Amino acid sequence: MMNTTEVGAAPKAPPVKVEERLFQNRYLVDAGRPHIKIKPHAEPSKALMALTHLCPAGCYSLNDKGQVEAVVDGCVECGTCRVLTAKTGEVEWNYPRGGFGVLFKFG
Ligand code: SF4
């Protein structure tokens, strides 16, 4: 009789959406002191516009004046916006103060 079970293969877990994983995290918001700020702009650069699609936590959005805004309460501190706007300098990026920001939940 043939054994069809792969030796050492991990069982496959069902796919989980990013949104569902992010929902597991907890955040302590430093009210009135956002750790990421967008510099005032009339028109956003392509890099800044791209963040409305690329930020995994959905922190960036376009307002009705065509400017990009950020609400960073759910930021996972991945640094994507920092890297993407390094040349344009449109984003002022800092880590949250100690004790604030994201608390990752694993498992
Ligand atoms: S660090 Fe990552 S999660 Fe936080 S605002 Fe920038 S792109 Fe979004």
Short mmCIF file of N, CA and C and ligand atoms in Angstrom, two decimals:
data_model
loop_
_atom_site.label_atom_id
_atom_site.label_comp_id
_atom_site.label_asym_id
_atom_site.label_seq_id
_atom_site.Cartn_x
_atom_site.Cartn_y
_atom_site.Cartn_z
N MET A 1 0.84 -1.18 0.00
CA MET A 1 0.00 0.00 0.00
C MET A 1 0.89 1.25 0.00
N MET A 2 0.51 2.27 -0.83
CA MET A 2 1.29 3.49 -0.94
C MET A 2 0.87 4.53 0.10
N ASN A 3 1.84 5.20 0.70
CA ASN A 3 1.55 6.28 1.65
C ASN A 3 1.60 7.60 0.89
N THR A 4 0.50 8.34 0.84
CA THR A 4 0.44 9.58 0.07
C THR A 4 0.67 10.83 0.93
N THR A 5 0.91 10.65 2.23
CA THR A 5 1.15 11.79 3.11
C THR A 5 2.60 12.24 2.99
N GLU A 6 2.82 13.53 2.76
CA GLU A 6 4.17 14.06 2.69
C GLU A 6 4.77 14.12 4.08
N VAL A 7 5.98 13.64 4.19
CA VAL A 7 6.66 13.66 5.47
C VAL A 7 7.17 15.08 5.73
N GLY A 8 6.86 15.63 6.89
CA GLY A 8 7.36 16.94 7.26
C GLY A 8 6.56 18.10 6.72
N ALA A 9 5.52 17.84 5.93
CA ALA A 9 4.73 18.93 5.37
C ALA A 9 3.77 19.46 6.43
N ALA A 10 3.75 20.78 6.58
CA ALA A 10 2.85 21.40 7.54
C ALA A 10 1.43 21.40 6.99
N PRO A 11 0.45 21.20 7.84
CA PRO A 11 -0.93 21.27 7.34
C PRO A 11 -1.24 22.68 6.85
N LYS A 12 -2.02 22.76 5.79
CA LYS A 12 -2.34 24.07 5.22
C LYS A 12 -3.44 24.75 6.04
N ALA A 13 -3.16 26.00 6.41
CA ALA A 13 -4.16 26.78 7.13
C ALA A 13 -5.05 27.48 6.11
N PRO A 14 -6.30 27.72 6.46
CA PRO A 14 -7.16 28.44 5.52
C PRO A 14 -6.66 29.86 5.32
N PRO A 15 -6.83 30.43 4.12
CA PRO A 15 -6.34 31.80 3.89
C PRO A 15 -7.06 32.80 4.79
N VAL A 16 -6.30 33.77 5.28
CA VAL A 16 -6.85 34.81 6.15
C VAL A 16 -6.59 36.16 5.50
N LYS A 17 -7.61 37.01 5.45
CA LYS A 17 -7.45 38.33 4.86
C LYS A 17 -6.60 39.23 5.76
N VAL A 18 -5.89 40.17 5.12
CA VAL A 18 -5.06 41.11 5.86
C VAL A 18 -5.90 41.88 6.87
N GLU A 19 -7.09 42.29 6.46
CA GLU A 19 -7.97 43.06 7.35
C GLU A 19 -8.29 42.27 8.61
N GLU A 20 -8.49 40.96 8.45
CA GLU A 20 -8.80 40.13 9.62
C GLU A 20 -7.60 40.03 10.55
N ARG A 21 -6.40 39.97 9.98
CA ARG A 21 -5.20 39.92 10.82
C ARG A 21 -4.98 41.25 11.54
N LEU A 22 -5.17 42.34 10.82
CA LEU A 22 -4.97 43.66 11.43
C LEU A 22 -5.97 43.88 12.57
N PHE A 23 -7.15 43.30 12.45
CA PHE A 23 -8.17 43.47 13.47
C PHE A 23 -7.73 42.85 14.80
N GLN A 24 -6.78 41.91 14.75
CA GLN A 24 -6.30 41.26 15.98
C GLN A 24 -5.41 42.21 16.79
N ASN A 25 -4.80 43.19 16.12
CA ASN A 25 -3.89 44.10 16.82
C ASN A 25 -4.66 45.07 17.72
N ARG A 26 -3.97 45.62 18.67
CA ARG A 26 -4.55 46.65 19.53
C ARG A 26 -3.67 47.88 19.42
N TYR A 27 -4.28 49.05 19.64
CA TYR A 27 -3.56 50.31 19.48
C TYR A 27 -3.82 51.19 20.69
N LEU A 28 -2.79 51.84 21.13
CA LEU A 28 -2.97 52.86 22.15
C LEU A 28 -2.67 54.19 21.48
N VAL A 29 -3.72 54.95 21.22
CA VAL A 29 -3.60 56.20 20.47
C VAL A 29 -3.09 57.31 21.37
N ASP A 30 -2.07 58.00 20.91
CA ASP A 30 -1.53 59.17 21.60
C ASP A 30 -2.34 60.38 21.10
N ALA A 31 -3.45 60.63 21.75
CA ALA A 31 -4.41 61.63 21.26
C ALA A 31 -3.75 62.99 21.07
N GLY A 32 -3.95 63.55 19.89
CA GLY A 32 -3.43 64.89 19.59
C GLY A 32 -1.96 64.92 19.24
N ARG A 33 -1.29 63.76 19.24
CA ARG A 33 0.14 63.71 18.91
C ARG A 33 0.41 62.61 17.89
N PRO A 34 -0.07 62.79 16.66
CA PRO A 34 0.18 61.75 15.64
C PRO A 34 1.67 61.61 15.37
N HIS A 35 2.13 60.38 15.25
CA HIS A 35 3.57 60.15 15.03
C HIS A 35 3.97 60.30 13.56
N ILE A 36 2.98 60.41 12.69
CA ILE A 36 3.26 60.64 11.27
C ILE A 36 2.43 61.84 10.83
N LYS A 37 3.09 62.78 10.17
CA LYS A 37 2.39 63.98 9.69
C LYS A 37 2.72 64.20 8.23
N ILE A 38 1.75 64.69 7.49
CA ILE A 38 1.96 65.05 6.09
C ILE A 38 2.19 66.54 6.03
N LYS A 39 3.23 66.94 5.31
CA LYS A 39 3.50 68.37 5.17
C LYS A 39 2.45 69.00 4.27
N PRO A 40 2.08 70.25 4.53
CA PRO A 40 1.07 70.92 3.71
C PRO A 40 1.45 70.88 2.23
N HIS A 41 0.48 70.62 1.38
CA HIS A 41 0.74 70.54 -0.06
C HIS A 41 -0.51 70.95 -0.82
N ALA A 42 -0.31 71.55 -2.00
CA ALA A 42 -1.44 71.89 -2.86
C ALA A 42 -1.83 70.66 -3.68
N GLU A 43 -0.82 70.01 -4.24
CA GLU A 43 -1.05 68.79 -5.00
C GLU A 43 -0.10 67.71 -4.49
N PRO A 44 -0.61 66.53 -4.23
CA PRO A 44 0.27 65.47 -3.74
C PRO A 44 1.14 64.92 -4.86
N SER A 45 2.33 64.48 -4.50
CA SER A 45 3.21 63.80 -5.47
C SER A 45 2.62 62.42 -5.78
N LYS A 46 3.19 61.78 -6.79
CA LYS A 46 2.75 60.41 -7.11
C LYS A 46 3.00 59.47 -5.94
N ALA A 47 4.12 59.70 -5.26
CA ALA A 47 4.46 58.84 -4.12
C ALA A 47 3.41 58.97 -3.02
N LEU A 48 3.02 60.20 -2.75
CA LEU A 48 2.02 60.43 -1.70
C LEU A 48 0.67 59.86 -2.12
N MET A 49 0.32 60.05 -3.37
CA MET A 49 -0.93 59.47 -3.88
C MET A 49 -0.93 57.95 -3.76
N ALA A 50 0.22 57.36 -4.04
CA ALA A 50 0.31 55.89 -4.00
C ALA A 50 -0.01 55.36 -2.62
N LEU A 51 0.26 56.15 -1.60
CA LEU A 51 0.00 55.68 -0.23
C LEU A 51 -1.48 55.48 0.05
N THR A 52 -2.34 56.13 -0.71
CA THR A 52 -3.78 55.90 -0.51
C THR A 52 -4.16 54.47 -0.90
N HIS A 53 -3.25 53.79 -1.61
CA HIS A 53 -3.49 52.39 -1.98
C HIS A 53 -2.53 51.43 -1.28
N LEU A 54 -1.35 51.92 -0.92
CA LEU A 54 -0.30 51.01 -0.44
C LEU A 54 -0.23 50.84 1.07
N CYS A 55 -0.67 51.81 1.81
CA CYS A 55 -0.60 51.68 3.27
C CYS A 55 -1.44 50.47 3.70
N PRO A 56 -0.85 49.47 4.35
CA PRO A 56 -1.60 48.27 4.69
C PRO A 56 -2.70 48.54 5.71
N ALA A 57 -2.58 49.62 6.46
CA ALA A 57 -3.58 49.92 7.47
C ALA A 57 -4.61 50.94 6.98
N GLY A 58 -4.48 51.38 5.74
CA GLY A 58 -5.46 52.32 5.18
C GLY A 58 -5.44 53.67 5.86
N CYS A 59 -4.28 54.13 6.26
CA CYS A 59 -4.19 55.40 7.01
C CYS A 59 -4.30 56.63 6.10
N TYR A 60 -4.05 56.47 4.81
CA TYR A 60 -4.02 57.62 3.90
C TYR A 60 -5.27 57.65 3.05
N SER A 61 -5.81 58.85 2.87
CA SER A 61 -6.99 59.01 2.01
C SER A 61 -6.91 60.38 1.32
N LEU A 62 -7.72 60.52 0.30
CA LEU A 62 -7.76 61.75 -0.48
C LEU A 62 -8.97 62.56 -0.02
N ASN A 63 -8.77 63.86 0.28
CA ASN A 63 -9.92 64.67 0.67
C ASN A 63 -10.55 65.32 -0.56
N ASP A 64 -11.61 66.07 -0.33
CA ASP A 64 -12.35 66.64 -1.48
C ASP A 64 -11.60 67.79 -2.15
N LYS A 65 -10.46 68.22 -1.58
CA LYS A 65 -9.64 69.25 -2.21
C LYS A 65 -8.50 68.64 -3.03
N GLY A 66 -8.46 67.32 -3.07
CA GLY A 66 -7.40 66.64 -3.82
C GLY A 66 -6.10 66.51 -3.07
N GLN A 67 -6.15 66.72 -1.76
CA GLN A 67 -4.96 66.57 -0.92
C GLN A 67 -5.02 65.24 -0.17
N VAL A 68 -3.86 64.72 0.12
CA VAL A 68 -3.80 63.46 0.86
C VAL A 68 -3.77 63.77 2.36
N GLU A 69 -4.60 63.04 3.09
CA GLU A 69 -4.66 63.18 4.54
C GLU A 69 -4.27 61.85 5.19
N ALA A 70 -3.83 61.93 6.43
CA ALA A 70 -3.47 60.71 7.14
C ALA A 70 -4.11 60.70 8.52
N VAL A 71 -4.71 59.57 8.85
CA VAL A 71 -5.18 59.30 10.20
C VAL A 71 -4.44 58.04 10.62
N VAL A 72 -3.46 58.20 11.49
CA VAL A 72 -2.50 57.11 11.73
C VAL A 72 -2.80 56.32 13.00
N ASP A 73 -4.03 56.38 13.48
CA ASP A 73 -4.38 55.65 14.70
C ASP A 73 -4.15 54.14 14.55
N GLY A 74 -4.35 53.59 13.35
CA GLY A 74 -4.20 52.15 13.14
C GLY A 74 -2.89 51.76 12.49
N CYS A 75 -1.93 52.66 12.49
CA CYS A 75 -0.63 52.43 11.83
C CYS A 75 0.08 51.22 12.44
N VAL A 76 0.63 50.36 11.58
CA VAL A 76 1.37 49.19 12.06
C VAL A 76 2.88 49.41 12.01
N GLU A 77 3.29 50.65 11.76
CA GLU A 77 4.72 51.05 11.78
C GLU A 77 5.57 50.24 10.81
N CYS A 78 5.02 49.98 9.62
CA CYS A 78 5.77 49.19 8.63
C CYS A 78 6.83 50.02 7.93
N GLY A 79 6.66 51.34 7.89
CA GLY A 79 7.65 52.22 7.28
C GLY A 79 7.48 52.44 5.78
N THR A 80 6.45 51.87 5.20
CA THR A 80 6.25 52.03 3.75
C THR A 80 6.16 53.51 3.37
N CYS A 81 5.40 54.28 4.11
CA CYS A 81 5.22 55.69 3.77
C CYS A 81 6.53 56.46 3.97
N ARG A 82 7.29 56.06 4.94
CA ARG A 82 8.59 56.72 5.19
C ARG A 82 9.54 56.49 4.02
N VAL A 83 9.60 55.26 3.55
CA VAL A 83 10.50 54.92 2.45
C VAL A 83 10.03 55.57 1.15
N LEU A 84 8.73 55.47 0.91
CA LEU A 84 8.18 55.95 -0.37
C LEU A 84 8.32 57.46 -0.53
N THR A 85 8.28 58.20 0.56
CA THR A 85 8.36 59.66 0.47
C THR A 85 9.71 60.20 0.93
N ALA A 86 10.69 59.33 1.01
CA ALA A 86 12.02 59.77 1.48
C ALA A 86 12.59 60.88 0.59
N LYS A 87 12.38 60.76 -0.72
CA LYS A 87 12.93 61.77 -1.63
C LYS A 87 12.11 63.04 -1.64
N THR A 88 10.80 62.94 -1.50
CA THR A 88 9.95 64.13 -1.58
C THR A 88 9.88 64.87 -0.24
N GLY A 89 10.10 64.16 0.84
CA GLY A 89 10.06 64.79 2.16
C GLY A 89 8.67 65.23 2.58
N GLU A 90 7.65 64.65 1.98
CA GLU A 90 6.28 65.06 2.28
C GLU A 90 5.74 64.50 3.59
N VAL A 91 6.40 63.46 4.08
CA VAL A 91 5.92 62.82 5.30
C VAL A 91 6.97 62.97 6.39
N GLU A 92 6.52 63.44 7.54
CA GLU A 92 7.38 63.50 8.73
C GLU A 92 7.06 62.27 9.57
N TRP A 93 8.02 61.39 9.71
CA TRP A 93 7.77 60.07 10.30
C TRP A 93 8.57 59.89 11.58
N ASN A 94 7.91 59.53 12.63
CA ASN A 94 8.57 59.19 13.89
C ASN A 94 7.88 57.97 14.48
N TYR A 95 8.59 57.26 15.34
CA TYR A 95 7.92 56.20 16.09
C TYR A 95 7.01 56.87 17.12
N PRO A 96 5.94 56.19 17.52
CA PRO A 96 5.10 56.74 18.60
C PRO A 96 5.91 56.84 19.89
N ARG A 97 5.44 57.67 20.78
CA ARG A 97 6.09 57.74 22.09
C ARG A 97 5.98 56.39 22.79
N GLY A 98 6.88 56.15 23.72
CA GLY A 98 6.88 54.88 24.44
C GLY A 98 5.53 54.57 25.05
N GLY A 99 5.08 53.34 24.85
CA GLY A 99 3.80 52.91 25.40
C GLY A 99 2.63 53.15 24.48
N PHE A 100 2.83 53.93 23.41
CA PHE A 100 1.74 54.20 22.48
C PHE A 100 1.99 53.46 21.17
N GLY A 101 0.94 53.42 20.36
CA GLY A 101 1.06 52.81 19.03
C GLY A 101 0.49 51.40 19.01
N VAL A 102 1.00 50.62 18.08
CA VAL A 102 0.44 49.29 17.84
C VAL A 102 0.96 48.27 18.86
N LEU A 103 0.07 47.37 19.23
CA LEU A 103 0.43 46.21 20.05
C LEU A 103 0.06 44.98 19.22
N PHE A 104 1.08 44.31 18.70
CA PHE A 104 0.83 43.18 17.81
C PHE A 104 0.38 41.96 18.60
N LYS A 105 -0.60 41.27 18.02
CA LYS A 105 -1.07 40.01 18.59
C LYS A 105 -0.66 38.89 17.65
N PHE A 106 0.04 37.94 18.13
CA PHE A 106 0.46 36.82 17.29
C PHE A 106 -0.34 35.58 17.66
N GLY A 107 -0.46 34.71 16.67
CA GLY A 107 -1.13 33.43 16.90
C GLY A 107 -2.57 33.44 16.54
S1 SF4 B 1 4.10 53.19 8.57
FE1 SF4 B 1 2.97 51.70 7.29
S2 SF4 B 1 1.01 51.38 8.36
FE2 SF4 B 1 1.93 53.25 9.20
S3 SF4 B 1 1.02 54.91 8.02
FE3 SF4 B 1 2.98 54.38 7.02
S4 SF4 B 1 2.42 52.87 5.45
FE4 SF4 B 1 0.69 53.03 6.85
#
